[in-house]
């Protein structure tokens, strides 16, 4: 947290620079935090008869007030959540504008988020209680169901997809009430802010597979994120942790997901079944809505679920110091707390949240070949894939232990056959070996399964292939004119020689067709085609149809990489 001071008060205690400042009709008690785009304040509004209502005021920072994209997101957040009325969703009361820019007045929630709660439990070397986790996740599911099925006052369905469900955005008040926060990047019908084609927003370790791929989302995407959160709270370890954001995104797409009961034996099998259904990579296999998932949790372990009183008791035990600090800040607005009390309260509230969930040793990404990555804070919203983070040839050579064992056994048999003079038998066994052991995949410095983010005013991008790598590893092959253009289907016939095609225009996403068959979406990686010449049709983002002649050589991969559409 960043605090500014303007002098010294009682007995040399610092005075909060913002105290007494007015933002619209709200008087500031203190600044709570500063992020990359906005700052938060504790404030209040007064009325007749000693009326006072405390709020959190969110104000856009001066250096981003000219950022139209962020301003649209800010307005969307206000418009979307101001219409909500659900006990488990933090409310927005007011939207205003003054010389200092736009501001939101939101519900002041005296409590802690799930990262802080799990951190407090880790400091005590104890597990988050099972009943606490089940009750929190159930309430989050009901809050999401309300958002996913929201109907505007006009009666028009206006579903809202949160897109950033994670521990940091779920709070539990000191009274035991669960609150879902931060619809700042939510997607709703009629949103002012439009996500650019190929961009992905969210917290990388908690995205759904379809979110990672940049596909259209529905409410089931949020339920996958709930499943990740639930798995981590039950097992006490990160589920999709990696040394880079790209690693985390790839694990979401491919990494095996262990049953919670196999990692944490205290988790009932029925509860584990709920988690695994939420974590189905095919959205059609997940719960159809948040209410169904909430009911499944209750059916699996209704007797274990804590009520609000039990949650409040746990919060008092874990956060007695922070509860006292919150009271001191509120009393300071009444003028009944000393400067030293307020200063002590601020230090307590901005103290470290403690350790984040550790990484399970069986899935830890090695730093230097043998050292597991320790628990770390979940990745920021928009992931970055740098050249240094791309897979290396050493990574590609890492076969699983089962594959290595199978390979060693079979090659041992081959060696014995050779030593025995059975050359013919050795050749037969060698062929069997080649068909049994999976080949080492060709190393790619980017992956078609990750969404490609176009650069837009400095926007951080993920899944992007570094320009210098294109020049070094994928030299452009000029098409060879060896006859009239023909269109063939991309399905190779049995016995017909084939090759592979990789095609990309830097930073672009576009569908690619061969005849009437869609080969995929750019970037195209290693798509198998019959050897020979083909004419591809590409529909660029502006709707312009483009043709490209490619020559596929049998047994080879033709790589075509262009800097822009003009080079195509």
C-alpha positions in Angstrom: 0.0 0.0 0.0 1.2 3.5 -0.7 0.4 6.2 1.9 1.4 9.9 1.7 1.9 12.0 4.8 1.8 15.8 5.2 3.3 16.3 8.6 3.3 15.1 12.2 0.4 15.0 14.6 0.0 13.9 18.2 3.4 13.0 19.7 5.0 12.9 16.3 2.6 10.5 14.7 2.2 10.9 11.0 -0.9 12.5 9.6 -2.6 10.9 6.6 -2.4 13.2 3.7 -5.8 12.2 2.4 -7.7 12.4 5.7 -10.6 14.9 5.4 -10.4 15.1 1.6 -13.7 14.9 -0.2 -14.5 12.7 -3.2 -17.9 13.8 -4.3 -20.2 13.6 -1.2 -17.8 11.3 0.6 -15.3 12.3 3.2 -12.1 10.3 3.2 -10.9 8.5 6.4 -7.8 7.0 4.8 -6.3 5.6 1.6 -6.5 1.8 1.7 -4.5 0.8 -1.4 -3.2 1.9 -4.8 -3.3 -0.4 -7.9 -2.1 0.0 -11.4 -5.3 1.8 -12.6 -7.2 3.0 -9.5 -6.9 3.8 -5.8 -9.2 2.8 -2.9 -10.2 4.9 0.1 -12.2 4.3 3.2 -14.8 7.1 3.3 -18.2 8.0 4.7 -21.2 10.1 4.0 -23.1 11.9 6.8 -26.7 12.9 7.3 -29.2 14.3 9.9 -29.3 12.8 13.4 -25.8 11.4 13.4 -26.4 9.2 10.3 -23.2 7.9 8.9 -22.6 5.3 6.1 -19.1 3.9 5.5 -18.1 3.1 1.9 -15.0 2.2 -0.1 -14.4 4.8 -2.8 -12.6 3.6 -5.9 -11.1 6.4 -8.0 -9.2 6.3 -11.3 -5.6 7.3 -11.0 -4.6 10.6 -12.7 -2.1 9.1 -15.1 -4.8 6.7 -16.6 -7.7 9.1 -16.8 -7.2 9.5 -20.5 -7.3 5.7 -21.0 -10.6 5.3 -22.8 -10.5 1.5 -22.5 -10.1 1.5 -18.7 -12.8 4.2 -18.4 -15.2 2.0 -20.3 -14.4 -1.0 -18.0 -14.9 1.3 -15.0 -18.3 2.4 -16.2 -19.3 -1.2 -17.0 -18.3 -2.3 -13.5 -20.6 0.4 -12.1 -23.5 -0.2 -14.4 -23.4 -4.0 -14.0 -23.0 -4.3 -10.2 -25.2 -1.3 -9.3 -28.2 -3.3 -10.6 -27.3 -6.3 -8.5 -29.1 -7.1 -5.3 -27.8 -10.3 -3.8 -26.5 -10.9 -0.2 -23.3 -12.6 -1.5 -22.3 -9.9 -4.1 -20.6 -6.7 -3.0 -22.8 -3.8 -3.9 -22.0 -0.5 -5.8 -23.9 2.4 -4.4 -22.9 5.4 -6.4 -21.0 6.5 -9.6 -19.8 10.1 -9.8 -17.4 12.4 -11.7 -15.5 15.4 -10.5 -12.3 17.2 -11.4 -10.3 14.3 -10.2 -12.1 11.9 -12.5 -14.6 9.1 -12.2 -15.2 7.4 -8.9 -17.3 4.5 -7.5 -18.7 4.2 -4.0 -18.9 0.5 -3.0 -20.0 -1.5 0.0 -17.4 -1.4 2.8 -16.7 -5.0 3.7 -15.0 -5.6 7.1 -13.4 -8.9 6.5 -10.6 -10.8 4.6 -10.3 -12.5 1.3 -9.7 -16.2 0.8 -6.0 -15.6 0.1 -5.6 -13.9 3.4 -7.7 -16.6 5.2 -5.7 -19.5 3.7 -2.5 -17.6 4.5 -3.5 -17.2 8.1 -4.3 -21.0 8.3 -0.9 -21.8 6.8 0.9 -19.6 9.4 -0.8 -21.7 12.1 0.1 -24.9 10.2 -3.5 -26.0 9.9 -5.8 -26.8 7.1 -8.8 -24.6 6.1 -11.7 -26.3 7.8 -13.6 -28.5 5.3 -17.0 -27.1 6.4 -15.8 -23.6 5.9 -14.6 -24.3 2.4 -17.9 -26.1 1.4 -20.1 -23.2 2.7 -18.0 -20.5 1.1 -18.0 -22.2 -2.3 -21.7 -22.9 -2.1 -22.5 -19.3 -1.5 -20.2 -18.2 -4.3 -22.0 -20.6 -6.6 -25.3 -19.0 -5.7 -23.9 -15.5 -6.3 -22.7 -16.6 -9.7 -26.0 -18.2 -10.6 -27.7 -14.8 -9.8 -25.3 -13.0 -12.1 -25.5 -15.6 -14.9 -29.3 -15.4 -14.9 -29.7 -11.7 -14.1 -32.7 -10.0 -15.5 -32.7 -6.2 -15.9 -35.5 -4.2 -14.3 -37.0 -3.9 -17.8 -37.5 -7.7 -17.7 -34.8 -8.3 -20.4 -32.4 -11.1 -19.6 -28.9 -9.6 -19.0 -26.5 -12.4 -18.0 -23.1 -11.4 -16.6 -20.0 -13.6 -16.7 -17.5 -12.7 -14.0 -14.4 -14.0 -15.8 -12.1 -13.5 -12.7 -13.3 -15.8 -10.0 -10.3 -16.5 -7.7 -9.5 -16.4 -4.0 -8.5 -12.8 -4.1 -12.1 -11.8 -5.2 -14.0 -13.7 -2.5 -14.2 -12.1 0.9 -15.6 -13.4 4.2 -16.8 -10.7 6.6 -16.0 -10.9 10.3 -19.7 -11.7 10.7 -19.3 -14.8 8.5 -21.0 -13.5 5.3 -19.5 -14.5 1.9 -19.1 -11.7 -0.7 -18.1 -12.0 -4.3 -16.1 -9.0 -5.5 -14.7 -7.2 -8.5 -16.8 -7.5 -11.6 -14.3 -5.1 -13.2 -13.6 -7.4 -16.2 -17.1 -9.0 -16.2 -18.7 -9.5 -19.6 -22.3 -8.5 -19.9 -24.8 -7.9 -22.6 -24.4 -4.3 -23.8 -21.0 -3.7 -22.2 -19.3 -0.6 -23.4 -15.9 -2.3 -23.4 -15.3 -4.8 -26.1 -12.7 -7.5 -25.7 -10.4 -7.4 -28.8 -10.3 -10.6 -30.8 -7.8 -13.0 -29.3 -7.4 -11.2 -26.0 -7.8 -13.1 -22.7 -8.7 -11.5 -19.4 -8.5 -13.2 -16.0 -6.1 -14.6 -13.5 -4.1 -17.2 -15.3 -4.1 -20.1 -12.8 -7.9 -19.9 -12.5 -9.1 -19.5 -16.1 -11.2 -22.1 -17.8 -9.8 -24.0 -20.9 -12.1 -22.0 -23.2 -11.0 -18.8 -21.6 -7.3 -19.7 -22.2 -8.1 -20.4 -25.8 -9.9 -17.1 -26.2 -13.3 -18.6 -27.0 -16.7 -17.3 -26.3 -17.7 -17.8 -22.6 -20.8 -18.7 -20.7 -21.5 -19.2 -17.0 -19.9 -22.6 -17.0 -16.5 -20.9 -17.4 -16.9 -19.3 -14.0 -17.8 -22.7 -12.5 -14.5 -24.1 -13.7 -12.8 -21.3 -11.9 -14.8 -22.1 -8.8 -13.7 -25.8 -9.1 -10.0 -24.6 -9.2 -10.6 -22.5 -6.1 -12.4 -25.4 -4.3 -9.7 -27.9 -5.2 -7.0 -25.7 -3.8 -8.8 -24.9 -0.5 -9.5 -28.6 0.1 -6.0 -29.8 -0.7 -4.0 -26.9 0.6 -2.0 -26.5 -2.6 -2.1 -24.8 -6.0 -3.7 -26.8 -8.8 -2.3 -25.2 -11.9 0.9 -23.6 -10.7 3.8 -22.8 -13.1 7.0 -20.8 -13.2 5.4 -18.6 -15.9 1.9 -17.6 -16.9 2.3 -19.6 -20.1 3.1 -22.7 -18.0 -0.1 -22.2 -16.0 -2.2 -21.8 -19.1 -0.8 -24.9 -20.6 -1.4 -26.9 -17.4 -5.0 -25.8 -17.5 -5.3 -27.3 -21.0 -3.4 -30.5 -20.4 -2.1 -31.3 -16.9 -3.8 -34.3 -15.1 -6.1 -33.2 -12.3 -5.8 -35.3 -9.2 -8.9 -36.3 -7.2 -9.0 -34.1 -4.0 -9.5 -37.2 -1.8 -6.2 -38.7 -3.3 -4.3 -35.6 -2.2 -6.1 -34.9 1.0 -7.6 -38.1 2.5 -10.0 -36.1 4.8 -12.0 -35.0 1.8 -15.1 -37.2 1.3 -15.3 -39.0 -2.1 -18.7 -37.4 -2.8 -17.2 -33.9 -2.4 -14.3 -34.8 -4.7 -16.8 -35.9 -7.3 -18.4 -32.4 -7.2 -14.9 -30.8 -7.7 -14.0 -33.0 -10.6 -17.3 -32.4 -12.4 -16.7 -28.6 -12.1 -13.2 -29.1 -13.5 -14.3 -31.0 -16.6 -12.4 -29.5 -19.5 -15.4 -30.0 -21.7 -17.9 -27.4 -20.5 -20.8 -29.7 -21.6 -19.8 -32.1 -18.8 -19.7 -29.5 -16.0 -22.7 -28.4 -13.9 -25.2 -26.5 -16.1 -25.4 -23.6 -13.7 -24.2 -22.4 -10.3 -27.4 -23.4 -8.5 -27.0 -27.0 -9.6 -23.4 -27.0 -8.3 -24.5 -25.5 -4.9 -27.1 -28.2 -4.6 -24.6 -30.9 -5.4 -22.3 -29.5 -2.6 -25.2 -29.6 -0.1 -26.2 -33.2 -1.2 -22.6 -34.4 -0.9 -21.9 -33.0 2.6 -24.8 -31.1 4.0 -23.9 -32.1 7.6 -20.4 -30.7 7.3 -21.3 -27.2 5.9 -20.7 -24.4 8.4 -23.2 -21.7 8.9 -22.4 -17.9 9.3 -22.0 -18.2 13.1 -19.3 -20.9 12.7 -17.5 -18.8 10.0 -17.7 -15.7 12.2 -16.1 -17.6 15.1 -13.3 -18.8 12.9 -12.7 -15.2 11.6 -12.5 -13.8 15.1 -10.0 -16.4 16.0 -7.8 -15.8 13.0 -8.0 -12.1 12.7 -8.5 -10.6 16.1 -5.7 -8.0 15.5 -7.1 -6.9 12.2 -10.7 -6.7 13.6 -9.3 -4.3 16.2 -7.5 -2.3 13.6 -10.7 -1.9 11.5 -12.6 -0.7 14.6 -9.8 1.8 15.3 -10.1 3.2 11.8 -13.8 3.6 12.1 -13.5 5.2 15.5 -11.0 7.7 14.0 -13.8 9.0 11.8 -15.8 9.7 15.0 -12.8 11.5 16.5 -12.5 9.0 19.4 -9.2 7.3 18.3 -5.7 8.7 18.9 -3.3 9.3 16.0 -1.1 6.5 17.3 -4.0 4.1 17.4 -4.9 4.9 13.8 -1.2 4.6 12.7 -1.0 1.2 14.4 -4.3 0.1 12.8 -3.0 1.0 9.3 0.2 -1.0 9.8 -1.9 -4.0 10.9 -4.2 -3.8 7.9 -1.4 -3.5 5.4 0.8 -6.3 6.9 1.7 -9.2 4.8 -1.1 -11.7 4.0 1.3 -14.6 4.8 2.3 -17.5 2.5 0.2 -18.3 -0.5 -0.8 -21.9 -1.2 2.3 -24.0 -1.9 2.8 -26.0 -5.1 2.3 -29.8 -4.9 5.6 -31.5 -5.4 4.2 -33.9 -7.9 3.3 -31.0 -10.3 5.9 -28.4 -9.4 7.7 -26.8 -12.4 11.4 -27.1 -11.8 13.5 -24.0 -11.7 16.9 -25.6 -12.5 16.0 -29.2 -13.1 15.6 -30.4 -9.5 14.3 -27.6 -7.4 10.5 -27.2 -7.0 8.9 -23.8 -7.3 7.7 -22.6 -3.8 4.2 -21.3 -3.2 3.8 -18.0 -5.0 1.2 -15.3 -5.5 -1.2 -16.2 -8.4 -0.3 -14.5 -11.7 -1.6 -11.1 -12.7 -4.6 -10.8 -14.9 -3.1 -10.5 -18.4 -0.4 -13.1 -18.9 3.0 -12.5 -20.6 4.9 -15.1 -22.6 8.4 -14.1 -23.3 11.1 -15.7 -25.4 12.9 -16.9 -22.3 9.8 -18.6 -21.1 9.2 -20.6 -24.3 9.8 -24.4 -24.2 13.4 -25.5 -24.7 14.7 -28.5 -26.5 15.6 -29.9 -23.1 11.9 -29.6 -22.1 10.9 -31.6 -25.2 13.3 -34.4 -24.3 11.7 -35.0 -21.0 9.6 -38.2 -21.4 7.5 -39.5 -18.6 9.0 -42.1 -16.3 6.6 -44.7 -17.7 7.8 -44.0 -21.2 11.4 -44.2 -20.2 10.9 -47.5 -18.4 9.1 -49.0 -21.4 11.8 -47.7 -23.7 14.7 -49.1 -21.6 13.1 -52.5 -21.4 12.5 -52.8 -25.1 15.9 -51.5 -26.1 17.4 -54.0 -23.6 15.7 -56.8 -25.5 17.0 -55.4 -28.8 20.6 -55.4 -27.4 20.3 -59.0 -26.3 19.0 -60.0 -29.7 21.9 -58.3 -31.4 24.5 -59.9 -29.0 22.9 -63.3 -29.7 23.3 -62.8 -33.4 19.7 -62.6 -34.1 20.0 -59.6 -36.4 16.6 -60.2 -38.0 14.9 -60.5 -34.7 16.6 -57.3 -33.5 15.3 -55.4 -36.5 11.7 -56.6 -35.8 12.0 -55.6 -32.2 13.4 -52.2 -33.1 10.4 -51.6 -35.3 8.1 -52.5 -32.5 10.0 -50.1 -30.2 9.6 -47.2 -32.6 5.8 -47.8 -32.7 5.6 -48.1 -28.9 7.5 -45.2 -27.7 6.0 -41.8 -28.4 8.2 -39.6 -30.5 9.7 -36.4 -29.0 7.5 -33.6 -30.2 8.8 -30.8 -32.4 9.6 -27.8 -30.3 7.4 -24.8 -30.9 8.1 -21.4 -29.4 4.4 -20.7 -29.3 1.3 -22.8 -29.2 -2.0 -22.7 -31.1 -3.9 -23.8 -28.1 -3.2 -20.5 -26.4 -5.0 -17.4 -27.5 -2.8 -15.0 -29.5 -3.1 -11.5 -28.1 -2.8 -8.6 -30.6 -0.7 -5.6 -29.5 -3.1 -2.7 -28.7 -1.6 0.4 -27.2 1.0 -1.5 -25.2 -1.4 -4.2 -24.0 0.6 -7.2 -22.6 0.2 -10.2 -24.8 0.2 -14.0 -24.2 0.9 -16.9 -26.5 2.7 -14.5 -28.8 5.6 -15.7 -30.9 8.6 -13.3 -30.5 9.5 -11.6 -33.9 13.2 -12.5 -33.7 12.4 -16.1 -33.2 10.3 -16.2 -36.4 13.3 -15.0 -38.3 15.7 -17.4 -36.7 13.7 -20.6 -36.6 11.0 -20.4 -39.2 12.4 -18.9 -42.4 9.7 -17.9 -44.9 9.3 -20.3 -47.8 8.3 -18.6 -51.1 5.5 -20.5 -52.9 6.6 -22.3 -56.0 4.6 -21.9 -59.1 4.5 -25.4 -60.5 1.1 -25.5 -62.2 -2.5 -24.2 -62.0 -4.0 -23.6 -58.6 -6.1 -26.5 -57.3 -8.1 -26.9 -54.1 -8.0 -30.2 -52.3 -9.4 -31.3 -49.0 -7.0 -31.6 -46.1 -7.8 -35.2 -45.3 -5.0 -37.4 -46.4 -6.0 -40.7 -48.1 -4.4 -44.0 -47.0 -1.0 -44.6 -48.5 -0.8 -41.0 -49.9 2.4 -39.0 -49.0 1.7 -36.1 -46.6 3.5 -33.2 -45.1 2.6 -30.5 -42.5 1.8 -26.8 -42.6 2.4 -24.1 -40.1 1.1 -20.7 -41.0 1.0 -17.4 -39.1 0.6 -13.7 -39.6 2.2 -11.9 -36.7 -0.3 -11.0 -34.0 -3.4 -12.0 -36.0 -6.2 -14.5 -35.6 -8.2 -15.6 -38.7 -9.9 -18.8 -40.0 -8.2 -20.8 -42.7 -10.0 -22.9 -45.3 -9.0 -25.5 -47.8 -11.8 -25.9 -50.2 -14.9 -26.2 -48.0 -13.0 -27.6 -45.0 -11.8 -25.3 -42.2 -8.3 -26.2 -41.3 -8.3 -24.1 -38.1 -7.6 -20.6 -36.9 -4.4 -18.8 -37.3 -1.7 -19.4 -36.0 -1.9 -22.8 -37.7 0.6 -25.4 -36.3 1.6 -28.7 -37.9 -1.6 -29.4 -39.8 -1.2 -32.5 -41.9 -2.0 -32.1 -45.6 -1.4 -34.2 -48.8 1.9 -33.5 -50.5 1.5 -31.1 -53.5 0.2 -27.6 -54.1 -2.9 -26.2 -52.4 -4.8 -22.9 -52.5 -5.9 -21.7 -49.0 -8.6 -19.2 -48.4 -8.2 -16.8 -45.4 -10.7 -14.5 -43.9 -8.8 -11.6 -42.3 -10.3 -9.6 -39.3 -11.5 -6.9 -41.7 -13.6 -9.4 -43.6 -11.4 -9.5 -46.6 -10.9 -12.8 -48.3 -7.4 -13.7 -49.2 -5.8 -16.6 -51.2 -2.5 -18.2 -50.6 -0.8 -20.9 -52.6 1.3 -23.3 -50.5 3.4 -26.3 -51.5 3.5 -29.2 -49.2 6.6 -31.5 -49.4 6.2 -35.1 -48.3 7.6 -35.8 -44.8 8.4 -32.1 -44.2 6.8 -29.1 -42.4 6.3 -26.0 -44.5 6.4 -22.9 -42.2 5.1 -19.6 -43.5 5.4 -16.6 -41.2 4.4 -13.1 -42.2 4.9 -9.8 -40.5 1.6 -8.4 -41.8 -1.3 -9.0 -44.2 0.5 -7.0 -46.8 3.3 -9.6 -46.9 0.8 -12.4 -47.5 
